[in-house]
């Protein structure tokens, strides 16, 4: 697969996926490497894409986050009305080839400010089966899916921008319940820990959110 020229719409679309991967590389470098190769991109491509994105975000004449996503990703695939408390907002969603069962969602307020930005399950896509610790493989689920499966879940402050945490209890395969901390990047599960020990990486199960060949 030949990567598109940076600056073209297709090239910027690929760049954005590389930006998402760059944030995930700290925890799952092997999954990120596989995904990067599917995009036909090198490590240098990923570094340059992240550099361009950061320059765009930090520019004194930078567009709003909502306008920036539209300029990079084009028109949203869907725009869904949302109501948070007494405020109306929009959930704008874009498809990303790396994660066909997911959508990138920007929650935009009435003033055009982006309140949240993460990956969510695509409409009609099968949700993962989350019942035990073994089901919590990297890239297998989104924040909201884990929160629903292991309710009540407590939100935790992320360790960096674009990262979220959840604390909840979940059983192992023998049914023994454990206190769990899960960390997400761009809304996608990256790693889990019990009693302060990060669990070893496991391959996503079939039908998970991982990229497809």
C-alpha atoms as a printed R data frame, in Angstrom:
    type eleno elety resid chain resno       x       y      z
1   ATOM     1    CA   UNK     A     1   0.000   0.000  0.000
2   ATOM     2    CA   UNK     A     2   1.458   3.370 -1.015
3   ATOM     3    CA   UNK     A     3   0.920   6.200  1.405
4   ATOM     4    CA   UNK     A     4  -0.738   9.332  0.021
5   ATOM     5    CA   UNK     A     5   1.176  12.583 -0.254
6   ATOM     6    CA   UNK     A     6   0.950  14.702  2.929
7   ATOM     7    CA   UNK     A     7  -1.347  17.666  2.430
8   ATOM     8    CA   UNK     A     8  -3.827  15.880  0.172
9   ATOM     9    CA   UNK     A     9  -7.189  14.983  1.719
10  ATOM    10    CA   UNK     A    10  -6.363  11.281  1.605
11  ATOM    11    CA   UNK     A    11  -2.885  11.953  2.979
12  ATOM    12    CA   UNK     A    12  -4.276  14.012  5.864
13  ATOM    13    CA   UNK     A    13  -6.777  11.231  6.569
14  ATOM    14    CA   UNK     A    14  -3.908   8.750  6.867
15  ATOM    15    CA   UNK     A    15  -1.941  11.253  8.939
16  ATOM    16    CA   UNK     A    16  -4.785  11.502 11.439
17  ATOM    17    CA   UNK     A    17  -4.838   7.740 11.961
18  ATOM    18    CA   UNK     A    18  -1.069   7.873 12.533
19  ATOM    19    CA   UNK     A    19  -1.640  10.573 15.157
20  ATOM    20    CA   UNK     A    20  -4.062   8.269 16.996
21  ATOM    21    CA   UNK     A    21  -1.564   5.405 16.781
22  ATOM    22    CA   UNK     A    22   1.274   7.557 18.091
23  ATOM    23    CA   UNK     A    23  -0.574   8.009 21.379
24  ATOM    24    CA   UNK     A    24  -1.165   4.259 21.635
25  ATOM    25    CA   UNK     A    25   2.427   3.220 20.945
26  ATOM    26    CA   UNK     A    26   3.558   3.587 24.568
27  ATOM    27    CA   UNK     A    27   1.413   0.659 25.697
28  ATOM    28    CA   UNK     A    28   1.005  -1.537 22.606
29  ATOM    29    CA   UNK     A    29   3.914  -0.982 20.201
30  ATOM    30    CA   UNK     A    30   3.389  -4.309 18.409
31  ATOM    31    CA   UNK     A    31  -0.275  -3.583 17.647
32  ATOM    32    CA   UNK     A    32   0.664  -0.082 16.538
33  ATOM    33    CA   UNK     A    33   3.406  -1.418 14.279
34  ATOM    34    CA   UNK     A    34   0.977  -3.818 12.581
35  ATOM    35    CA   UNK     A    35  -1.539  -1.020 12.084
36  ATOM    36    CA   UNK     A    36   1.113   1.367 10.773
37  ATOM    37    CA   UNK     A    37   2.174  -1.178  8.182
38  ATOM    38    CA   UNK     A    38  -1.439  -1.577  7.060
39  ATOM    39    CA   UNK     A    39  -1.401   2.132  6.343
40  ATOM    40    CA   UNK     A    40   1.801   1.736  4.340
41  ATOM    41    CA   UNK     A    41   3.548   4.193  6.669
42  ATOM    42    CA   UNK     A    42   7.026   4.153  8.195
43  ATOM    43    CA   UNK     A    43   8.086   5.224 11.684
44  ATOM    44    CA   UNK     A    44   9.352   8.441 10.141
45  ATOM    45    CA   UNK     A    45   5.927   8.983  8.547
46  ATOM    46    CA   UNK     A    46   4.279   8.604 11.949
47  ATOM    47    CA   UNK     A    47   6.687  11.046 13.578
48  ATOM    48    CA   UNK     A    48   6.175  13.591 10.811
49  ATOM    49    CA   UNK     A    49   2.377  13.198 10.930
50  ATOM    50    CA   UNK     A    50   2.416  13.827 14.676
51  ATOM    51    CA   UNK     A    51   4.711  16.834 14.193
52  ATOM    52    CA   UNK     A    52   2.356  18.345 11.617
53  ATOM    53    CA   UNK     A    53  -0.645  17.727 13.859
54  ATOM    54    CA   UNK     A    54   0.999  19.360 16.871
55  ATOM    55    CA   UNK     A    55   2.012  22.349 14.753
56  ATOM    56    CA   UNK     A    56  -1.577  22.675 13.549
57  ATOM    57    CA   UNK     A    57  -2.966  22.488 17.104
58  ATOM    58    CA   UNK     A    58  -0.457  24.956 18.561
59  ATOM    59    CA   UNK     A    59  -0.492  27.483 15.750
60  ATOM    60    CA   UNK     A    60  -1.508  31.006 16.898
61  ATOM    61    CA   UNK     A    61  -3.920  31.038 13.959
62  ATOM    62    CA   UNK     A    62  -5.171  27.536 14.627
63  ATOM    63    CA   UNK     A    63  -8.770  26.715 13.744
64  ATOM    64    CA   UNK     A    64 -11.175  25.485 16.374
65  ATOM    65    CA   UNK     A    65 -10.975  21.760 17.109
66  ATOM    66    CA   UNK     A    66 -14.318  21.210 15.344
67  ATOM    67    CA   UNK     A    67 -13.120  23.034 12.214
68  ATOM    68    CA   UNK     A    68  -9.796  21.224 12.362
69  ATOM    69    CA   UNK     A    69 -11.427  17.789 12.288
70  ATOM    70    CA   UNK     A    70 -13.617  18.815  9.379
71  ATOM    71    CA   UNK     A    71 -10.608  20.115  7.435
72  ATOM    72    CA   UNK     A    72  -8.634  16.911  8.056
73  ATOM    73    CA   UNK     A    73 -11.398  14.288  7.842
74  ATOM    74    CA   UNK     A    74 -13.923  15.997  5.586
75  ATOM    75    CA   UNK     A    75 -17.638  16.036  6.219
76  ATOM    76    CA   UNK     A    76 -18.772  13.747  9.057
77  ATOM    77    CA   UNK     A    77 -20.334  10.424  8.136
78  ATOM    78    CA   UNK     A    78 -23.127  11.279 10.558
79  ATOM    79    CA   UNK     A    79 -24.187  14.113 12.863
80  ATOM    80    CA   UNK     A    80 -26.305  13.013 15.814
81  ATOM    81    CA   UNK     A    81 -28.129  15.371 18.197
82  ATOM    82    CA   UNK     A    82 -27.241  14.946 21.853
83  ATOM    83    CA   UNK     A    83 -28.521  16.596 25.011
84  ATOM    84    CA   UNK     A    84 -26.311  16.900 28.074
85  ATOM    85    CA   UNK     A    85 -28.300  18.273 30.975
86  ATOM    86    CA   UNK     A    86 -30.030  21.324 29.523
87  ATOM    87    CA   UNK     A    87 -27.524  21.853 26.692
88  ATOM    88    CA   UNK     A    88 -27.970  20.642 23.116
89  ATOM    89    CA   UNK     A    89 -24.861  19.436 21.285
90  ATOM    90    CA   UNK     A    90 -23.826  17.308 18.305
91  ATOM    91    CA   UNK     A    91 -21.944  14.020 18.033
92  ATOM    92    CA   UNK     A    92 -20.033  14.198 14.741
93  ATOM    93    CA   UNK     A    93 -18.641  10.859 13.566
94  ATOM    94    CA   UNK     A    94 -16.115   9.789 10.945
95  ATOM    95    CA   UNK     A    95 -15.176   6.305  9.698
96  ATOM    96    CA   UNK     A    96 -11.507   5.287  9.916
97  ATOM    97    CA   UNK     A    97 -10.228   2.393  7.753
98  ATOM    98    CA   UNK     A    98  -8.009   0.995 10.515
99  ATOM    99    CA   UNK     A    99 -11.014   0.401 12.774
100 ATOM   100    CA   UNK     A   100 -14.002  -0.438 10.532
101 ATOM   101    CA   UNK     A   101 -16.154  -1.357 13.543
102 ATOM   102    CA   UNK     A   102 -15.499   1.998 15.223
103 ATOM   103    CA   UNK     A   103 -16.087   5.668 14.498
104 ATOM   104    CA   UNK     A   104 -14.120   8.707 15.598
105 ATOM   105    CA   UNK     A   105 -16.545  10.929 17.471
106 ATOM   106    CA   UNK     A   106 -16.219  14.613 18.350
107 ATOM   107    CA   UNK     A   107 -18.849  15.943 20.741
108 ATOM   108    CA   UNK     A   108 -19.392  19.568 19.739
109 ATOM   109    CA   UNK     A   109 -21.167  22.132 21.893
110 ATOM   110    CA   UNK     A   110 -23.460  24.924 20.681
111 ATOM   111    CA   UNK     A   111 -20.518  27.369 20.625
112 ATOM   112    CA   UNK     A   112 -18.484  25.050 18.364
113 ATOM   113    CA   UNK     A   113 -16.172  23.895 21.150
114 ATOM   114    CA   UNK     A   114 -15.249  20.190 21.198
115 ATOM   115    CA   UNK     A   115 -16.110  18.718 24.572
116 ATOM   116    CA   UNK     A   116 -14.944  15.199 23.920
117 ATOM   117    CA   UNK     A   117 -13.114  13.285 21.181
118 ATOM   118    CA   UNK     A   118 -12.698   9.534 21.087
119 ATOM   119    CA   UNK     A   119 -13.449   6.252 19.333
120 ATOM   120    CA   UNK     A   120 -16.913   4.716 19.732
121 ATOM   121    CA   UNK     A   121 -18.600   1.602 18.333
122 ATOM   122    CA   UNK     A   122 -20.088   2.042 14.858
123 ATOM   123    CA   UNK     A   123 -23.874   1.739 14.536
124 ATOM   124    CA   UNK     A   124 -24.809  -1.855 13.768
125 ATOM   125    CA   UNK     A   125 -21.327  -3.229 14.536
126 ATOM   126    CA   UNK     A   126 -21.332  -6.153 16.999
127 ATOM   127    CA   UNK     A   127 -20.288  -5.135 20.494
128 ATOM   128    CA   UNK     A   128 -17.578  -7.210 22.183
129 ATOM   129    CA   UNK     A   129 -18.529  -9.795 24.774
130 ATOM   130    CA   UNK     A   130 -17.158  -8.464 28.055
131 ATOM   131    CA   UNK     A   131 -17.685 -10.782 31.007
132 ATOM   132    CA   UNK     A   132 -14.284 -11.546 32.586
133 ATOM   133    CA   UNK     A   133 -10.756 -10.162 32.810
134 ATOM   134    CA   UNK     A   134  -9.773 -12.345 29.855
135 ATOM   135    CA   UNK     A   135 -12.137 -10.355 27.637
136 ATOM   136    CA   UNK     A   136 -10.309  -7.087 28.388
137 ATOM   137    CA   UNK     A   137  -7.618  -7.411 25.726
138 ATOM   138    CA   UNK     A   138  -5.958  -4.312 24.264
139 ATOM   139    CA   UNK     A   139  -8.072  -2.586 21.597
140 ATOM   140    CA   UNK     A   140 -10.995  -4.898 22.365
141 ATOM   141    CA   UNK     A   141 -13.478  -2.295 23.618
142 ATOM   142    CA   UNK     A   142 -14.247   1.367 24.151
143 ATOM   143    CA   UNK     A   143 -14.663   3.332 27.367
144 ATOM   144    CA   UNK     A   144 -18.445   3.266 27.341
145 ATOM   145    CA   UNK     A   145 -18.558  -0.461 26.562
146 ATOM   146    CA   UNK     A   146 -16.321  -1.322 29.510
147 ATOM   147    CA   UNK     A   147 -18.260   1.018 31.795
148 ATOM   148    CA   UNK     A   148 -21.562  -0.652 30.863
149 ATOM   149    CA   UNK     A   149 -20.218  -4.209 31.076
150 ATOM   150    CA   UNK     A   150 -18.674  -3.769 34.524
151 ATOM   151    CA   UNK     A   151 -21.008  -1.243 36.099
152 ATOM   152    CA   UNK     A   152 -20.731   0.587 38.335
153 ATOM   153    CA   UNK     A   153 -17.449   1.950 36.963
154 ATOM   154    CA   UNK     A   154 -15.697   5.016 38.357
155 ATOM   155    CA   UNK     A   155 -14.003   7.455 35.942
156 ATOM   156    CA   UNK     A   156 -10.347   8.207 36.662
157 ATOM   157    CA   UNK     A   157  -8.202  11.091 35.508
158 ATOM   158    CA   UNK     A   158  -6.051  10.090 32.550
159 ATOM   159    CA   UNK     A   159  -2.264  10.036 32.763
160 ATOM   160    CA   UNK     A   160  -1.976  12.264 29.662
161 ATOM   161    CA   UNK     A   161  -4.201  14.154 27.214
162 ATOM   162    CA   UNK     A   162  -6.505  11.890 25.173
163 ATOM   163    CA   UNK     A   163  -6.306   9.226 27.898
164 ATOM   164    CA   UNK     A   164  -9.076   8.098 30.221
165 ATOM   165    CA   UNK     A   165  -9.219   5.662 33.115
166 ATOM   166    CA   UNK     A   166 -11.914   3.489 34.680
167 ATOM   167    CA   UNK     A   167 -11.976   1.680 38.014
168 ATOM   168    CA   UNK     A   168 -14.335  -1.264 38.456
169 ATOM   169    CA   UNK     A   169 -14.526  -4.866 39.638
170 ATOM   170    CA   UNK     A   170 -14.431  -7.801 37.228
171 ATOM   171    CA   UNK     A   171 -14.271 -11.593 37.676
172 ATOM   172    CA   UNK     A   172 -11.485 -13.817 36.397
173 ATOM   173    CA   UNK     A   173 -12.255 -17.070 34.569
174 ATOM   174    CA   UNK     A   174 -12.807 -18.826 37.915
175 ATOM   175    CA   UNK     A   175 -15.331 -16.205 38.988
176 ATOM   176    CA   UNK     A   176 -13.068 -14.520 41.558
177 ATOM   177    CA   UNK     A   177 -13.701 -10.784 41.505
178 ATOM   178    CA   UNK     A   178 -10.826  -8.282 41.348
179 ATOM   179    CA   UNK     A   179 -10.476  -4.532 41.593
180 ATOM   180    CA   UNK     A   180  -9.435  -3.394 38.130
181 ATOM   181    CA   UNK     A   181  -8.028  -0.210 36.656
182 ATOM   182    CA   UNK     A   182  -8.311   0.142 32.875
183 ATOM   183    CA   UNK     A   183  -6.563   2.774 30.773
184 ATOM   184    CA   UNK     A   184  -7.876   4.017 27.436
185 ATOM   185    CA   UNK     A   185  -6.298   6.158 24.714
186 ATOM   186    CA   UNK     A   186  -8.622   8.015 22.342
187 ATOM   187    CA   UNK     A   187 -11.393   5.955 23.969
188 ATOM   188    CA   UNK     A   188  -9.876   2.560 23.073
189 ATOM   189    CA   UNK     A   189  -8.709   0.113 25.757
190 ATOM   190    CA   UNK     A   190  -4.923  -0.096 26.051
191 ATOM   191    CA   UNK     A   191  -4.173  -1.983 29.264
192 ATOM   192    CA   UNK     A   192  -5.668  -3.204 32.545
193 ATOM   193    CA   UNK     A   193  -4.255  -3.716 36.008
194 ATOM   194    CA   UNK     A   194  -5.323  -5.584 39.140
195 ATOM   195    CA   UNK     A   195  -3.921  -4.812 42.608
196 ATOM   196    CA   UNK     A   196  -1.367  -2.450 41.084
197 ATOM   197    CA   UNK     A   197  -0.007  -4.970 38.569
198 ATOM   198    CA   UNK     A   198  -0.462  -4.334 34.857
199 ATOM   199    CA   UNK     A   199  -1.633  -7.450 33.090
200 ATOM   200    CA   UNK     A   200   0.424  -8.797 30.215
201 ATOM   201    CA   UNK     A   201  -0.694  -7.954 26.680
202 ATOM   202    CA   UNK     A   202  -3.001 -10.394 24.971
203 ATOM   203    CA   UNK     A   203  -4.111 -10.425 21.369
204 ATOM   204    CA   UNK     A   204  -7.609  -9.034 20.734
205 ATOM   205    CA   UNK     A   205 -10.271 -11.651 20.298
206 ATOM   206    CA   UNK     A   206 -12.123 -12.142 16.988
207 ATOM   207    CA   UNK     A   207 -14.620  -9.377 16.324
208 ATOM   208    CA   UNK     A   208 -12.745  -6.907 18.522
209 ATOM   209    CA   UNK     A   209 -11.839  -3.353 17.646
210 ATOM   210    CA   UNK     A   210  -8.402  -4.230 16.276
211 ATOM   211    CA   UNK     A   211  -7.502  -3.399 12.673
212 ATOM   212    CA   UNK     A   212  -8.423  -6.000 10.075
213 ATOM   213    CA   UNK     A   213  -6.064  -7.239  7.366
